[in-house]
CSV table of C-alpha atoms in Angstrom, one decimal:
chain,number,residue,atom,x,y,z
N,863,ILE,CA,13.3,-4.1,-3.5
N,864,VAL,CA,10.3,-6.4,-2.5
N,865,GLU,CA,7.7,-5.7,0.3
N,866,GLY,CA,6.5,-9.0,2.0
N,867,ARG,CA,7.9,-12.2,3.2
N,868,PHE,CA,10.7,-13.9,1.6
N,869,ASP,CA,13.2,-16.8,3.3
N,870,LYS,CA,15.8,-14.5,5.6
N,871,SER,CA,17.7,-17.5,5.8
N,872,LEU,CA,18.3,-17.6,2.0
N,873,TYR,CA,18.6,-14.0,1.6
N,874,CYS,CA,20.6,-10.7,2.4
N,875,HIS,CA,18.1,-7.7,3.1
N,876,GLU,CA,18.5,-4.3,3.6
N,877,LEU,CA,15.9,-1.7,4.6
N,878,VAL,CA,14.9,0.5,1.7
N,879,SER,CA,12.1,2.6,3.5
N,880,ARG,CA,8.9,1.8,5.3
N,881,GLU,CA,5.5,3.4,3.7
N,882,PRO,CA,2.2,3.9,5.1
N,883,PHE,CA,-0.4,1.8,3.9
N,884,LEU,CA,-3.7,4.2,3.4
N,885,ALA,CA,-7.4,4.4,2.7
N,886,VAL,CA,-8.5,6.6,0.1
N,887,VAL,CA,-11.4,8.5,-1.7
N,888,ALA,CA,-12.5,11.2,-3.7
N,889,PRO,CA,-13.0,14.7,-2.2
N,890,SER,CA,-16.9,15.0,-3.3
N,891,VAL,CA,-17.1,11.5,-1.0
N,892,SER,CA,-18.8,12.4,1.9
N,893,LEU,CA,-18.0,10.7,5.2
N,894,PRO,CA,-18.5,11.4,8.9
N,895,GLU,CA,-16.6,13.8,10.5
N,896,GLY,CA,-13.5,12.8,12.6
N,897,PRO,CA,-11.8,9.2,13.4
N,898,ILE,CA,-14.1,7.2,10.8
N,899,GLN,CA,-15.0,3.7,11.9
N,900,TRP,CA,-14.9,0.4,9.2
N,901,GLU,CA,-18.3,0.6,9.5
N,902,ASP,CA,-18.6,4.2,8.2
N,903,ILE,CA,-16.8,2.8,4.6
N,904,LEU,CA,-18.3,-0.6,4.1
N,905,HIS,CA,-21.1,1.2,2.1
N,906,LEU,CA,-18.9,2.1,-0.4
N,907,PRO,CA,-18.1,0.5,-3.2
N,908,LEU,CA,-14.3,-0.9,-3.1
N,909,ILE,CA,-11.9,-0.7,-5.9
N,910,VAL,CA,-9.1,-3.1,-5.8
N,911,ARG,CA,-6.3,-4.6,-7.4
N,912,GLU,CA,-6.3,-8.0,-9.5
N,913,LYS,CA,-5.6,-11.4,-7.1
N,914,GLY,CA,-1.9,-12.0,-6.1
N,915,SER,CA,-1.2,-8.5,-6.5
N,916,GLY,CA,0.6,-7.6,-2.7
N,917,THR,CA,-1.7,-4.4,-2.3
N,918,ARG,CA,-4.5,-6.3,-2.7
N,919,ASP,CA,-2.6,-9.2,-0.1
N,920,ILE,CA,-2.2,-6.8,2.5
N,921,LEU,CA,-5.6,-5.0,2.2
N,922,GLU,CA,-7.3,-8.4,2.5
N,923,SER,CA,-4.7,-9.3,5.6
N,924,LEU,CA,-6.1,-5.9,7.3
N,925,LEU,CA,-9.6,-6.9,6.8
N,926,LEU,CA,-9.2,-10.3,8.2
N,927,ALA,CA,-7.5,-8.5,11.4
N,928,ASN,CA,-10.6,-6.9,12.0
N,929,ASN,CA,-13.1,-9.8,11.0
N,930,LEU,CA,-13.7,-8.4,7.7
N,931,THR,CA,-13.7,-9.0,4.0
N,932,LEU,CA,-13.9,-7.7,0.8
N,933,ASP,CA,-17.3,-9.1,0.9
N,934,ASP,CA,-18.6,-7.1,3.6
N,935,PHE,CA,-18.1,-3.5,1.0
N,936,ALA,CA,-21.2,-2.8,-1.0
N,937,SER,CA,-19.6,-4.0,-4.4
N,938,VAL,CA,-15.9,-5.1,-5.1
N,939,GLN,CA,-14.3,-3.9,-8.5
N,940,GLU,CA,-11.2,-5.5,-9.5
N,941,LEU,CA,-8.7,-4.0,-11.6
N,942,GLY,CA,-5.2,-5.2,-13.1
N,943,ASN,CA,-4.3,-1.5,-14.3
N,944,PHE,CA,-3.4,1.0,-11.0
N,945,SER,CA,-3.9,3.8,-13.3
N,946,ALA,CA,-7.4,2.9,-14.2
N,947,LEU,CA,-8.0,2.1,-10.7
N,948,MET,CA,-6.8,5.9,-9.6
N,949,HIS,CA,-9.1,7.4,-12.2
N,950,LEU,CA,-12.2,5.6,-11.2
N,951,VAL,CA,-11.4,6.6,-7.0
N,952,LYS,CA,-10.2,10.2,-8.1
N,953,GLU,CA,-14.1,10.4,-10.1
N,954,GLY,CA,-15.7,9.6,-6.6
N,955,LEU,CA,-16.7,6.0,-7.8
N,956,GLY,CA,-15.4,3.9,-4.2
N,957,ILE,CA,-12.6,3.6,-2.7
N,958,THR,CA,-9.2,2.0,-2.7
N,959,PHE,CA,-6.1,1.4,-0.3
N,960,ALA,CA,-2.6,1.5,-1.3
N,961,TYR,CA,0.9,2.9,-0.1
N,962,LEU,CA,1.5,6.7,0.0
N,963,PRO,CA,4.2,7.3,-2.3
N,964,VAL,CA,1.8,6.0,-4.8
N,965,LEU,CA,-0.8,8.3,-3.5
N,966,GLU,CA,1.2,11.7,-2.7
N,967,LYS,CA,0.4,13.8,-6.0
N,968,GLY,CA,-3.5,12.8,-5.8
N,969,LEU,CA,-3.3,14.1,-2.2
N,970,GLU,CA,-0.9,16.9,-2.9
N,971,GLU,CA,-3.5,17.8,-5.6
N,972,GLY,CA,-6.7,17.6,-3.7
N,973,THR,CA,-7.8,14.9,-5.7
N,974,LEU,CA,-7.8,12.4,-3.4
N,975,CYS,CA,-8.4,12.8,0.5
N,976,PRO,CA,-7.0,10.4,3.2
N,977,VAL,CA,-9.5,7.8,5.2
N,978,ASN,CA,-8.5,8.2,8.4
N,979,LEU,CA,-9.8,4.8,9.9
N,980,GLN,CA,-9.9,4.5,13.5
N,981,GLY,CA,-7.6,2.2,15.1
N,982,VAL,CA,-5.5,1.4,12.0
N,983,THR,CA,-1.8,2.2,11.4
N,984,LEU,CA,-0.4,0.1,9.3
N,985,GLN,CA,3.4,0.8,7.9
N,986,ARG,CA,5.2,-2.1,5.9
N,987,ASP,CA,8.9,-2.5,4.6
N,988,PHE,CA,10.7,-2.5,1.5
N,989,ARG,CA,13.7,-4.4,1.5
N,990,LEU,CA,16.2,-4.9,-1.0
N,991,VAL,CA,16.8,-8.5,-1.1
N,992,THR,CA,19.7,-10.4,-2.7
N,993,LEU,CA,20.7,-14.0,-2.5
N,994,LYS,CA,23.0,-14.8,0.1
N,995,GLY,CA,26.6,-15.6,-1.8
N,996,SER,CA,25.1,-13.8,-5.1
N,997,LEU,CA,28.0,-12.4,-6.9
N,998,ALA,CA,25.2,-9.3,-7.4
N,999,LYS,CA,25.7,-8.3,-3.8
N,1000,GLU,CA,27.7,-5.4,-4.3
N,1001,GLN,CA,25.7,-3.9,-7.0
N,1002,ALA,CA,22.9,-4.3,-4.6
N,1003,ASP,CA,24.6,-2.1,-2.1
N,1004,GLU,CA,25.9,0.1,-4.3
N,1005,PHE,CA,22.2,0.6,-5.5
N,1006,LEU,CA,21.1,1.4,-1.7
N,1007,GLN,CA,23.6,3.5,-1.0
N,1008,PHE,CA,22.4,5.7,-4.9
N,1009,ILE,CA,19.1,5.5,-2.9
N,1010,ARG,CA,19.8,6.9,0.1
N,1011,ARG,CA,22.0,9.4,-1.5
N,1012,THR,CA,19.1,10.3,-3.8
N,1013,GLU,CA,16.3,11.0,-0.4
N,1014,LYS,CA,18.8,13.2,1.4
N,1015,GLY,CA,19.2,15.5,-1.2
């Protein structure tokens, strides 16, 4: 299952899910009421994954589309361990960006708050990818059906 670019002429692919990409902070972080502008969060330390991670690549693309870079934040802390990253954010030590499924527990528990960035709605597709002509195509299709059955009930 991949998120991101791949050569569609070489691979069969099926959509598994479409997931929102969100900014989150701890409830203790004070932000203006209502929709937030990029300028409203740039004073916060940014806590990101290491170079080469898909999440970081998506964030950098999002920033670029808004004429920003990581360097526009007050500071940038780079971590390779997602659990450590989330711990720092939950402690109110900065802001991060991630996919909704990995944030849901923190959002439900109230240890994370979504940041409603005005004009920013980003969703990415996660696809099950197999090499065209692969003997594993049948198993991949069975796996996809299992995922879909599991999501329904």
